[in-house]
PDB file of C-alpha atoms in Angstrom:
ATOM      1  CA  MET A   1      -5.568  47.332 115.452  1.00  0.00           C
ATOM      2  CA  SER A   2      -7.555  50.017 113.627  1.00  0.00           C
ATOM      3  CA  ASP A   3      -7.367  50.244 109.854  1.00  0.00           C
ATOM      4  CA  PHE A   4      -5.080  53.131 108.895  1.00  0.00           C
ATOM      5  CA  GLU A   5      -7.616  54.541 106.428  1.00  0.00           C
ATOM      6  CA  ASP A   6     -10.245  54.640 109.189  1.00  0.00           C
ATOM      7  CA  ILE A   7      -7.919  56.923 111.148  1.00  0.00           C
ATOM      8  CA  GLN A   8      -7.433  59.185 108.128  1.00  0.00           C
ATOM      9  CA  ILE A   9     -11.187  59.410 107.603  1.00  0.00           C
ATOM     10  CA  PHE A  10     -11.812  60.156 111.282  1.00  0.00           C
ATOM     11  CA  VAL A  11      -9.211  62.963 111.307  1.00  0.00           C
ATOM     12  CA  ARG A  12     -10.687  64.695 108.245  1.00  0.00           C
ATOM     13  CA  VAL A  13     -14.234  64.417 109.635  1.00  0.00           C
ATOM     14  CA  ALA A  14     -13.035  65.947 112.908  1.00  0.00           C
ATOM     15  CA  GLU A  15     -11.272  68.790 111.079  1.00  0.00           C
ATOM     16  CA  LEU A  16     -14.072  69.549 108.627  1.00  0.00           C
ATOM     17  CA  GLY A  17     -16.912  68.946 111.063  1.00  0.00           C
ATOM     18  CA  ASN A  18     -18.998  67.344 108.342  1.00  0.00           C
ATOM     19  CA  LEU A  19     -19.308  63.774 107.047  1.00  0.00           C
ATOM     20  CA  SER A  20     -20.239  64.781 103.502  1.00  0.00           C
ATOM     21  CA  ALA A  21     -17.395  67.279 103.184  1.00  0.00           C
ATOM     22  CA  ALA A  22     -14.897  64.679 104.351  1.00  0.00           C
ATOM     23  CA  GLY A  23     -16.388  62.156 101.959  1.00  0.00           C
ATOM     24  CA  ARG A  24     -16.077  64.506  98.982  1.00  0.00           C
ATOM     25  CA  GLU A  25     -12.425  65.185  99.781  1.00  0.00           C
ATOM     26  CA  LEU A  26     -11.594  61.495 100.284  1.00  0.00           C
ATOM     27  CA  ARG A  27     -13.817  60.343  97.415  1.00  0.00           C
ATOM     28  CA  HIS A  28     -16.198  58.339  99.576  1.00  0.00           C
ATOM     29  CA  SER A  29     -19.927  58.677 100.016  1.00  0.00           C
ATOM     30  CA  ALA A  30     -21.241  60.111 103.277  1.00  0.00           C
ATOM     31  CA  ALA A  31     -22.662  56.651 104.050  1.00  0.00           C
ATOM     32  CA  VAL A  32     -19.249  55.009 103.661  1.00  0.00           C
ATOM     33  CA  VAL A  33     -17.633  57.668 105.870  1.00  0.00           C
ATOM     34  CA  SER A  34     -20.330  57.167 108.520  1.00  0.00           C
ATOM     35  CA  ASN A  35     -19.875  53.398 108.447  1.00  0.00           C
ATOM     36  CA  ARG A  36     -16.094  53.674 108.779  1.00  0.00           C
ATOM     37  CA  ILE A  37     -16.453  55.998 111.780  1.00  0.00           C
ATOM     38  CA  ALA A  38     -18.994  53.629 113.348  1.00  0.00           C
ATOM     39  CA  ARG A  39     -16.603  50.717 112.795  1.00  0.00           C
ATOM     40  CA  LEU A  40     -13.828  52.659 114.494  1.00  0.00           C
ATOM     41  CA  GLU A  41     -16.083  53.526 117.458  1.00  0.00           C
ATOM     42  CA  GLU A  42     -17.105  49.879 117.789  1.00  0.00           C
ATOM     43  CA  ARG A  43     -13.475  48.765 117.877  1.00  0.00           C
ATOM     44  CA  LEU A  44     -12.579  51.343 120.523  1.00  0.00           C
ATOM     45  CA  GLY A  45     -15.781  50.886 122.529  1.00  0.00           C
ATOM     46  CA  VAL A  46     -16.410  54.648 122.822  1.00  0.00           C
ATOM     47  CA  ARG A  47     -18.321  57.345 120.959  1.00  0.00           C
ATOM     48  CA  LEU A  48     -15.882  59.608 119.119  1.00  0.00           C
ATOM     49  CA  LEU A  49     -18.318  62.058 117.542  1.00  0.00           C
ATOM     50  CA  ASN A  50     -21.577  63.737 118.479  1.00  0.00           C
ATOM     51  CA  ARG A  51     -23.674  63.986 115.325  1.00  0.00           C
ATOM     52  CA  THR A  52     -26.335  66.570 114.406  1.00  0.00           C
ATOM     53  CA  THR A  53     -28.126  67.065 111.107  1.00  0.00           C
ATOM     54  CA  ARG A  54     -25.595  69.711 110.004  1.00  0.00           C
ATOM     55  CA  ARG A  55     -22.389  69.110 111.915  1.00  0.00           C
ATOM     56  CA  VAL A  56     -20.392  66.629 113.951  1.00  0.00           C
ATOM     57  CA  ASN A  57     -18.333  67.503 117.006  1.00  0.00           C
ATOM     58  CA  LEU A  58     -15.695  65.587 118.935  1.00  0.00           C
ATOM     59  CA  THR A  59     -16.624  63.976 122.230  1.00  0.00           C
ATOM     60  CA  THR A  60     -14.130  64.181 125.095  1.00  0.00           C
ATOM     61  CA  GLU A  61     -12.813  60.739 124.156  1.00  0.00           C
ATOM     62  CA  GLY A  62     -12.838  61.726 120.493  1.00  0.00           C
ATOM     63  CA  ASP A  63     -10.675  64.785 121.184  1.00  0.00           C
ATOM     64  CA  VAL A  64      -8.078  62.667 122.988  1.00  0.00           C
ATOM     65  CA  TYR A  65      -8.068  60.115 120.169  1.00  0.00           C
ATOM     66  CA  TYR A  66      -7.869  62.871 117.515  1.00  0.00           C
ATOM     67  CA  ARG A  67      -4.716  64.367 119.040  1.00  0.00           C
ATOM     68  CA  HIS A  68      -3.042  60.951 119.130  1.00  0.00           C
ATOM     69  CA  CYS A  69      -4.105  60.284 115.527  1.00  0.00           C
ATOM     70  CA  LEU A  70      -2.502  63.541 114.382  1.00  0.00           C
ATOM     71  CA  ARG A  71       0.811  62.413 115.807  1.00  0.00           C
ATOM     72  CA  ILE A  72       0.464  59.016 114.132  1.00  0.00           C
ATOM     73  CA  LEU A  73      -0.270  60.586 110.739  1.00  0.00           C
ATOM     74  CA  ALA A  74       2.568  63.092 111.125  1.00  0.00           C
ATOM     75  CA  GLU A  75       5.025  60.312 111.947  1.00  0.00           C
ATOM     76  CA  MET A  76       3.818  58.269 108.987  1.00  0.00           C
ATOM     77  CA  GLN A  77       4.303  61.291 106.723  1.00  0.00           C
ATOM     78  CA  GLU A  78       7.796  61.837 108.128  1.00  0.00           C
ATOM     79  CA  ALA A  79       8.629  58.191 107.469  1.00  0.00           C
ATOM     80  CA  GLU A  80       7.459  58.470 103.850  1.00  0.00           C
ATOM     81  CA  ASN A  81       9.259  61.791 103.366  1.00  0.00           C
ATOM     82  CA  ALA A  82      12.473  60.328 104.777  1.00  0.00           C
ATOM     83  CA  ILE A  83      12.343  57.456 102.293  1.00  0.00           C
ATOM     84  CA  ALA A  84      11.550  59.845  99.413  1.00  0.00           C
ATOM     85  CA  ASN A  85      14.499  62.051 100.368  1.00  0.00           C
ATOM     86  CA  GLN A  86      16.846  59.071 100.583  1.00  0.00           C
ATOM     87  CA  LYS A  87      15.774  58.149  97.068  1.00  0.00           C
ATOM     88  CA  ASN A  88      16.271  61.831  96.122  1.00  0.00           C
ATOM     89  CA  THR A  89      13.120  61.832  94.037  1.00  0.00           C
ATOM     90  CA  THR A  90      11.416  65.038  92.969  1.00  0.00           C
ATOM     91  CA  ARG A  91       7.949  63.694  92.327  1.00  0.00           C
ATOM     92  CA  GLY A  92       4.417  63.969  93.658  1.00  0.00           C
ATOM     93  CA  PRO A  93       2.082  66.898  94.461  1.00  0.00           C
ATOM     94  CA  VAL A  94       3.013  70.304  95.868  1.00  0.00           C
ATOM     95  CA  THR A  95       0.007  72.164  97.294  1.00  0.00           C
ATOM     96  CA  LEU A  96       0.445  75.867  97.876  1.00  0.00           C
ATOM     97  CA  THR A  97      -1.737  78.827  98.780  1.00  0.00           C
ATOM     98  CA  CYS A  98      -1.173  82.516  98.164  1.00  0.00           C
ATOM     99  CA  PRO A  99      -3.149  85.782  97.869  1.00  0.00           C
ATOM    100  CA  ILE A 100      -5.417  85.959  94.828  1.00  0.00           C
ATOM    101  CA  ALA A 101      -3.937  88.975  93.044  1.00  0.00           C
ATOM    102  CA  PHE A 102      -0.310  88.041  93.756  1.00  0.00           C
ATOM    103  CA  GLY A 103      -0.953  84.470  92.655  1.00  0.00           C
ATOM    104  CA  ASN A 104      -2.591  85.530  89.414  1.00  0.00           C
ATOM    105  CA  LYS A 105       0.062  88.085  88.572  1.00  0.00           C
ATOM    106  CA  TYR A 106       3.331  86.551  89.729  1.00  0.00           C
ATOM    107  CA  VAL A 107       2.982  82.910  90.813  1.00  0.00           C
ATOM    108  CA  ALA A 108       0.672  81.284  88.248  1.00  0.00           C
ATOM    109  CA  PRO A 109       2.774  82.497  85.275  1.00  0.00           C
ATOM    110  CA  ILE A 110       5.989  80.846  86.565  1.00  0.00           C
ATOM    111  CA  ILE A 111       4.526  77.484  87.621  1.00  0.00           C
ATOM    112  CA  PRO A 112       4.738  76.011  84.075  1.00  0.00           C
ATOM    113  CA  LYS A 113       8.486  76.797  84.121  1.00  0.00           C
ATOM    114  CA  PHE A 114       8.906  74.757  87.315  1.00  0.00           C
ATOM    115  CA  VAL A 115       6.787  71.848  86.035  1.00  0.00           C
ATOM    116  CA  GLU A 116       8.747  71.802  82.773  1.00  0.00           C
ATOM    117  CA  LYS A 117      11.948  71.313  84.793  1.00  0.00           C
ATOM    118  CA  ASN A 118      10.262  68.820  87.165  1.00  0.00           C
ATOM    119  CA  PRO A 119       7.775  66.841  85.047  1.00  0.00           C
ATOM    120  CA  ASP A 120       6.998  64.351  87.831  1.00  0.00           C
ATOM    121  CA  VAL A 121       5.693  67.101  90.163  1.00  0.00           C
ATOM    122  CA  GLN A 122       2.053  68.238  90.173  1.00  0.00           C
ATOM    123  CA  VAL A 123       1.561  71.800  91.464  1.00  0.00           C
ATOM    124  CA  ARG A 124      -1.825  72.535  93.069  1.00  0.00           C
ATOM    125  CA  LEU A 125      -2.341  76.278  93.454  1.00  0.00           C
ATOM    126  CA  HIS A 126      -5.077  77.578  95.783  1.00  0.00           C
ATOM    127  CA  LEU A 127      -5.694  81.331  95.574  1.00  0.00           C
ATOM    128  CA  SER A 128      -7.272  82.987  98.615  1.00  0.00           C
ATOM    129  CA  ASP A 129      -6.923  86.265 100.502  1.00  0.00           C
ATOM    130  CA  ARG A 130      -7.788  84.347 103.684  1.00  0.00           C
ATOM    131  CA  LEU A 131      -5.056  82.753 105.770  1.00  0.00           C
ATOM    132  CA  LEU A 132      -5.310  78.974 105.645  1.00  0.00           C
ATOM    133  CA  ASP A 133      -4.000  76.713 108.393  1.00  0.00           C
ATOM    134  CA  LEU A 134      -1.264  74.742 106.651  1.00  0.00           C
ATOM    135  CA  LEU A 135      -1.559  71.677 108.873  1.00  0.00           C
ATOM    136  CA  GLN A 136      -5.339  71.529 109.113  1.00  0.00           C
ATOM    137  CA  ASP A 137      -5.887  72.287 105.421  1.00  0.00           C
ATOM    138  CA  LYS A 138      -3.097  69.948 104.304  1.00  0.00           C
ATOM    139  CA  VAL A 139      -1.135  72.648 102.471  1.00  0.00           C
ATOM    140  CA  ASP A 140       2.587  72.138 101.813  1.00  0.00           C
ATOM    141  CA  LEU A 141       3.495  75.765 101.335  1.00  0.00           C
ATOM    142  CA  ALA A 142       2.060  79.259 101.714  1.00  0.00           C
ATOM    143  CA  ILE A 143       3.142  82.560 100.202  1.00  0.00           C
ATOM    144  CA  ARG A 144       2.328  85.354 102.622  1.00  0.00           C
ATOM    145  CA  ILE A 145       2.738  89.120 102.313  1.00  0.00           C
ATOM    146  CA  ALA A 146       2.453  90.277 105.890  1.00  0.00           C
ATOM    147  CA  GLU A 147       4.092  91.119 109.163  1.00  0.00           C
ATOM    148  CA  LEU A 148       4.556  87.586 110.413  1.00  0.00           C
ATOM    149  CA  LYS A 149       3.759  86.472 113.941  1.00  0.00           C
ATOM    150  CA  GLU A 150       5.788  83.910 115.844  1.00  0.00           C
ATOM    151  CA  SER A 151       4.869  80.396 114.798  1.00  0.00           C
ATOM    152  CA  SER A 152       6.290  76.924 114.357  1.00  0.00           C
ATOM    153  CA  LEU A 153       6.423  77.392 110.576  1.00  0.00           C
ATOM    154  CA  ILE A 154       9.692  77.668 108.678  1.00  0.00           C
ATOM    155  CA  VAL A 155       9.995  81.068 106.949  1.00  0.00           C
ATOM    156  CA  ARG A 156      12.041  82.019 103.884  1.00  0.00           C
ATOM    157  CA  LYS A 157      12.011  85.563 102.565  1.00  0.00           C
ATOM    158  CA  LEU A 158      11.351  85.744  98.837  1.00  0.00           C
ATOM    159  CA  ALA A 159      11.401  89.489  98.186  1.00  0.00           C
ATOM    160  CA  ALA A 160      11.147  92.946  99.731  1.00  0.00           C
ATOM    161  CA  ASN A 161       7.889  94.813  99.252  1.00  0.00           C
ATOM    162  CA  LYS A 162       7.087  98.439 100.019  1.00  0.00           C
ATOM    163  CA  ARG A 163       3.568  99.630 100.780  1.00  0.00           C
ATOM    164  CA  MET A 164       1.999 103.026 100.207  1.00  0.00           C
ATOM    165  CA  LEU A 165      -1.252 104.981 100.186  1.00  0.00           C
ATOM    166  CA  VAL A 166      -2.543 105.682  96.688  1.00  0.00           C
ATOM    167  CA  ALA A 167      -5.446 107.420  94.994  1.00  0.00           C
ATOM    168  CA  SER A 168      -6.328 108.402  91.444  1.00  0.00           C
ATOM    169  CA  PRO A 169      -5.696 111.983  90.258  1.00  0.00           C
ATOM    170  CA  SER A 170      -9.457 112.354  89.657  1.00  0.00           C
ATOM    171  CA  TYR A 171     -10.286 111.459  93.275  1.00  0.00           C
ATOM    172  CA  LEU A 172      -7.674 113.867  94.648  1.00  0.00           C
ATOM    173  CA  LYS A 173      -8.913 116.645  92.346  1.00  0.00           C
ATOM    174  CA  ARG A 174     -12.461 116.243  93.679  1.00  0.00           C
ATOM    175  CA  HIS A 175     -11.655 115.705  97.366  1.00  0.00           C
ATOM    176  CA  GLY A 176      -8.284 117.363  97.901  1.00  0.00           C
ATOM    177  CA  ILE A 177      -4.847 115.967  98.703  1.00  0.00           C
ATOM    178  CA  PRO A 178      -4.283 114.913 102.339  1.00  0.00           C
ATOM    179  CA  LYS A 179      -1.505 116.958 103.938  1.00  0.00           C
ATOM    180  CA  ALA A 180      -1.245 115.068 107.252  1.00  0.00           C
ATOM    181  CA  PRO A 181      -2.256 111.583 108.468  1.00  0.00           C
ATOM    182  CA  GLY A 182      -5.263 112.969 110.363  1.00  0.00           C
ATOM    183  CA  ASP A 183      -6.745 114.191 107.078  1.00  0.00           C
ATOM    184  CA  LEU A 184      -7.410 110.561 106.133  1.00  0.00           C
ATOM    185  CA  LEU A 185     -10.238 110.495 108.677  1.00  0.00           C
ATOM    186  CA  HIS A 186     -12.172 112.781 106.335  1.00  0.00           C
ATOM    187  CA  HIS A 187     -11.532 110.743 103.177  1.00  0.00           C
ATOM    188  CA  ASN A 188     -13.159 107.653 101.703  1.00  0.00           C
ATOM    189  CA  CYS A 189     -10.710 104.855 102.557  1.00  0.00           C
ATOM    190  CA  LEU A 190     -11.038 101.575 100.670  1.00  0.00           C
ATOM    191  CA  LEU A 191     -10.512  98.704 103.094  1.00  0.00           C
ATOM    192  CA  LEU A 192      -9.620  95.038 102.787  1.00  0.00           C
ATOM    193  CA  ARG A 193     -11.947  93.186 105.152  1.00  0.00           C
ATOM    194  CA  PHE A 194     -12.137  89.486 106.005  1.00  0.00           C
ATOM    195  CA  PRO A 195     -12.035  87.520 109.275  1.00  0.00           C
ATOM    196  CA  GLY A 196      -8.792  88.422 111.001  1.00  0.00           C
ATOM    197  CA  SER A 197      -8.049  91.430 108.806  1.00  0.00           C
ATOM    198  CA  ARG A 198      -6.689  94.492 110.597  1.00  0.00           C
ATOM    199  CA  GLN A 199      -6.878  96.931 107.698  1.00  0.00           C
ATOM    200  CA  TYR A 200      -9.552  99.062 109.333  1.00  0.00           C
ATOM    201  CA  GLN A 201      -6.584 100.556 111.181  1.00  0.00           C
ATOM    202  CA  TRP A 202      -3.779 102.095 109.140  1.00  0.00           C
ATOM    203  CA  THR A 203      -0.368 102.572 110.744  1.00  0.00           C
ATOM    204  CA  LEU A 204       1.931 105.130 109.105  1.00  0.00           C
ATOM    205  CA  LEU A 205       5.602 105.698 109.831  1.00  0.00           C
ATOM    206  CA  GLY A 206       6.593 109.359 109.936  1.00  0.00           C
ATOM    207  CA  SER A 207       9.805 111.014 111.033  1.00  0.00           C
ATOM    208  CA  GLN A 208      11.847 109.616 113.903  1.00  0.00           C
ATOM    209  CA  GLU A 209      10.571 112.404 116.126  1.00  0.00           C
ATOM    210  CA  GLU A 210       6.912 111.748 115.303  1.00  0.00           C
ATOM    211  CA  GLY A 211       7.022 107.958 115.429  1.00  0.00           C
ATOM    212  CA  PRO A 212       4.244 105.721 114.056  1.00  0.00           C
ATOM    213  CA  VAL A 213       0.675 107.013 113.726  1.00  0.00           C
ATOM    214  CA  THR A 214      -2.283 104.583 113.852  1.00  0.00           C
ATOM    215  CA  LEU A 215      -5.647 105.744 112.503  1.00  0.00           C
ATOM    216  CA  SER A 216      -9.055 104.036 112.566  1.00  0.00           C
ATOM    217  CA  VAL A 217     -10.028 104.884 109.000  1.00  0.00           C
ATOM    218  CA  SER A 218     -13.361 104.219 107.327  1.00  0.00           C
ATOM    219  CA  GLY A 219     -15.074 104.367 103.976  1.00  0.00           C
ATOM    220  CA  SER A 220     -18.240 103.591 102.082  1.00  0.00           C
ATOM    221  CA  MET A 221     -16.871 100.497 100.312  1.00  0.00           C
ATOM    222  CA  ASP A 222     -14.775  97.528 101.400  1.00  0.00           C
ATOM    223  CA  SER A 223     -14.026  94.071 100.008  1.00  0.00           C
ATOM    224  CA  ASP A 224     -12.306  90.803 100.905  1.00  0.00           C
ATOM    225  CA  ASN A 225     -10.504  90.911  97.539  1.00  0.00           C
ATOM    226  CA  GLY A 226      -7.460  93.117  96.953  1.00  0.00           C
ATOM    227  CA  GLU A 227      -7.993  93.346  93.192  1.00  0.00           C
ATOM    228  CA  VAL A 228     -11.425  94.863  93.737  1.00  0.00           C
ATOM    229  CA  LEU A 229      -9.902  97.605  95.895  1.00  0.00           C
ATOM    230  CA  THR A 230      -7.315  98.369  93.218  1.00  0.00           C
ATOM    231  CA  ARG A 231     -10.054  98.710  90.600  1.00  0.00           C
ATOM    232  CA  TRP A 232     -12.121 101.014  92.812  1.00  0.00           C
ATOM    233  CA  CYS A 233      -9.030 103.093  93.466  1.00  0.00           C
ATOM    234  CA  LEU A 234      -8.231 103.354  89.741  1.00  0.00           C
ATOM    235  CA  ASP A 235     -11.842 104.387  89.088  1.00  0.00           C
ATOM    236  CA  GLY A 236     -11.525 107.291  91.529  1.00  0.00           C
ATOM    237  CA  HIS A 237     -13.592 106.031  94.469  1.00  0.00           C
ATOM    238  CA  GLY A 238     -11.139 106.531  97.326  1.00  0.00           C
ATOM    239  CA  ILE A 239      -7.714 106.070  98.919  1.00  0.00           C
ATOM    240  CA  ALA A 240      -6.260 102.578  99.341  1.00  0.00           C
ATOM    241  CA  LEU A 241      -3.313 101.076 101.204  1.00  0.00           C
ATOM    242  CA  LYS A 242      -1.554  98.912  98.631  1.00  0.00           C
ATOM    243  CA  SER A 243       1.667  96.999  98.098  1.00  0.00           C
ATOM    244  CA  HIS A 244       4.101  98.152  95.433  1.00  0.00           C
ATOM    245  CA  TRP A 245       3.680  94.862  93.577  1.00  0.00           C
ATOM    246  CA  GLU A 246      -0.021  95.696  93.160  1.00  0.00           C
ATOM    247  CA  VAL A 247       0.191  99.305  91.999  1.00  0.00           C
ATOM    248  CA  GLY A 248       3.766 100.025  90.851  1.00  0.00           C
ATOM    249  CA  GLU A 249       2.825 100.043  87.174  1.00  0.00           C
ATOM    250  CA  TYR A 250      -0.145 102.362  87.798  1.00  0.00           C
ATOM    251  CA  ILE A 251       2.056 104.832  89.673  1.00  0.00           C
ATOM    252  CA  ARG A 252       4.596 104.811  86.839  1.00  0.00           C
ATOM    253  CA  ASN A 253       1.970 105.479  84.155  1.00  0.00           C
ATOM    254  CA  GLY A 254       0.172 108.158  86.194  1.00  0.00           C
ATOM    255  CA  GLN A 255      -3.097 106.312  86.829  1.00  0.00           C
ATOM    256  CA  LEU A 256      -2.432 106.424  90.582  1.00  0.00           C
ATOM    257  CA  GLN A 257      -0.632 108.923  92.773  1.00  0.00           C
ATOM    258  CA  VAL A 258       1.144 108.275  96.072  1.00  0.00           C
ATOM    259  CA  VAL A 259      -0.631 109.989  98.978  1.00  0.00           C
ATOM    260  CA  LEU A 260       1.318 111.268 102.022  1.00  0.00           C
ATOM    261  CA  PRO A 261       4.696 110.108 100.645  1.00  0.00           C
ATOM    262  CA  ASP A 262       6.422 111.158 103.900  1.00  0.00           C
ATOM    263  CA  TYR A 263       4.178 108.793 105.885  1.00  0.00           C
ATOM    264  CA  THR A 264       4.594 105.223 104.692  1.00  0.00           C
ATOM    265  CA  PRO A 265       2.934 102.053 106.019  1.00  0.00           C
ATOM    266  CA  PRO A 266       5.361  99.447 107.408  1.00  0.00           C
ATOM    267  CA  ALA A 267       6.779  97.277 104.645  1.00  0.00           C
ATOM    268  CA  HIS A 268       5.443  93.738 104.331  1.00  0.00           C
ATOM    269  CA  ALA A 269       7.924  91.401 102.659  1.00  0.00           C
ATOM    270  CA  VAL A 270       6.939  88.372 100.590  1.00  0.00           C
ATOM    271  CA  TYR A 271       7.615  85.107 102.410  1.00  0.00           C
ATOM    272  CA  ALA A 272       7.356  81.380 101.789  1.00  0.00           C
ATOM    273  CA  LEU A 273       6.128  79.431 104.834  1.00  0.00           C
ATOM    274  CA  TYR A 274       6.038  75.682 105.329  1.00  0.00           C
ATOM    275  CA  PRO A 275       5.613  73.339 108.304  1.00  0.00           C
ATOM    276  CA  GLU A 276       8.637  72.464 110.378  1.00  0.00           C
ATOM    277  CA  ASN A 277       9.692  69.025 109.274  1.00  0.00           C
ATOM    278  CA  ARG A 278      13.109  67.427 109.351  1.00  0.00           C
ATOM    279  CA  TYR A 279      12.202  65.481 106.243  1.00  0.00           C
ATOM    280  CA  LEU A 280      10.738  68.160 104.011  1.00  0.00           C
ATOM    281  CA  PRO A 281       9.754  66.428 100.760  1.00  0.00           C
ATOM    282  CA  THR A 282      12.274  66.965  97.990  1.00  0.00           C
ATOM    283  CA  ARG A 283       9.519  68.303  95.730  1.00  0.00           C
ATOM    284  CA  VAL A 284       8.550  71.004  98.248  1.00  0.00           C
ATOM    285  CA  ARG A 285      12.156  71.976  98.900  1.00  0.00           C
ATOM    286  CA  ALA A 286      12.736  72.203  95.144  1.00  0.00           C
ATOM    287  CA  PHE A 287       9.708  74.461  94.704  1.00  0.00           C
ATOM    288  CA  VAL A 288      10.787  76.772  97.540  1.00  0.00           C
ATOM    289  CA  ASP A 289      14.266  77.026  96.015  1.00  0.00           C
ATOM    290  CA  PHE A 290      12.639  77.809  92.666  1.00  0.00           C
ATOM    291  CA  LEU A 291      10.599  80.653  94.202  1.00  0.00           C
ATOM    292  CA  VAL A 292      13.726  82.097  95.830  1.00  0.00           C
ATOM    293  CA  SER A 293      15.542  82.049  92.483  1.00  0.00           C
ATOM    294  CA  GLU A 294      12.592  83.687  90.687  1.00  0.00           C
ATOM    295  CA  PHE A 295      11.955  86.471  93.216  1.00  0.00           C
ATOM    296  CA  GLY A 296      15.461  86.980  94.598  1.00  0.00           C
ATOM    297  CA  GLY A 297      17.483  90.046  93.696  1.00  0.00           C
ATOM    298  CA  THR A 298      15.293  92.706  92.095  1.00  0.00           C
ATOM    299  CA  PRO A 299      11.680  91.475  92.281  1.00  0.00           C
ATOM    300  CA  PRO A 300       9.647  91.704  89.064  1.00  0.00           C
ATOM    301  CA  TRP A 301       7.420  94.525  90.395  1.00  0.00           C
ATOM    302  CA  ASP A 302      10.471  96.763  90.914  1.00  0.00           C
ATOM    303  CA  LYS A 303      11.618  96.336  87.319  1.00  0.00           C
ATOM    304  CA  SER A 304      10.441  99.096  85.028  1.00  0.00           C
TER     305      SER A 304
END
């Protein structure tokens, strides 16, 4: 029977496509990882990976074996989670991912409060505006601010969140105030761009008679970081589509002005997502409950 650690190493190599990357994550040298894969292939009598100088790819047999290994690892994790839940222990790591600006502003500041109440839990916060695959990237929990698609993930709503178009008074003084959605086509629109982003198209909800309007907007500057767009907007470089949690304080103090207030983008609530699992670790469940208690009711960005 194959050594369980060999299976774990093989799965991470298959997912990362690189021996060195898998070795760094698992704290092994690339040589050790290569030897463990070779040992596994020798036991099975088949080649699992095709190797090049830069990347490794699954063979046909390797793909079949990989899918079976995922099930084995998932069942092992369920077994461990079931035991942990029976013991009712709140201990171990909680890995979560969330957007950079939201994480900096609202999540990072409250994590010490959770850890103080749960000293045996280690919270590992990964900030990224890109959407990670929770299963492939071994993430327990994600905070997403989006219109969610159907998936196998469990979803809990944390807070409501309005969105709006905003610009600085100086920009609007120089370029004029848009009166109708079509006017945006003649303005410098600041866009959030990264693989999978759809922000090059803005959808605005008007009156019931008009219905939604979708525009392919453009501008001279874009970024994969929401905080950069907010700064450009504050500095008078264009119009941005932002969430209220990002710009509420700037609207209240007059640094930004809502554009086309009668045409609002669809709201994107704040959600917690985690993999479907009958035996969700107590530590993860406790952290989700903590987030609900912190953001439930009136969210912090709606408090003046």
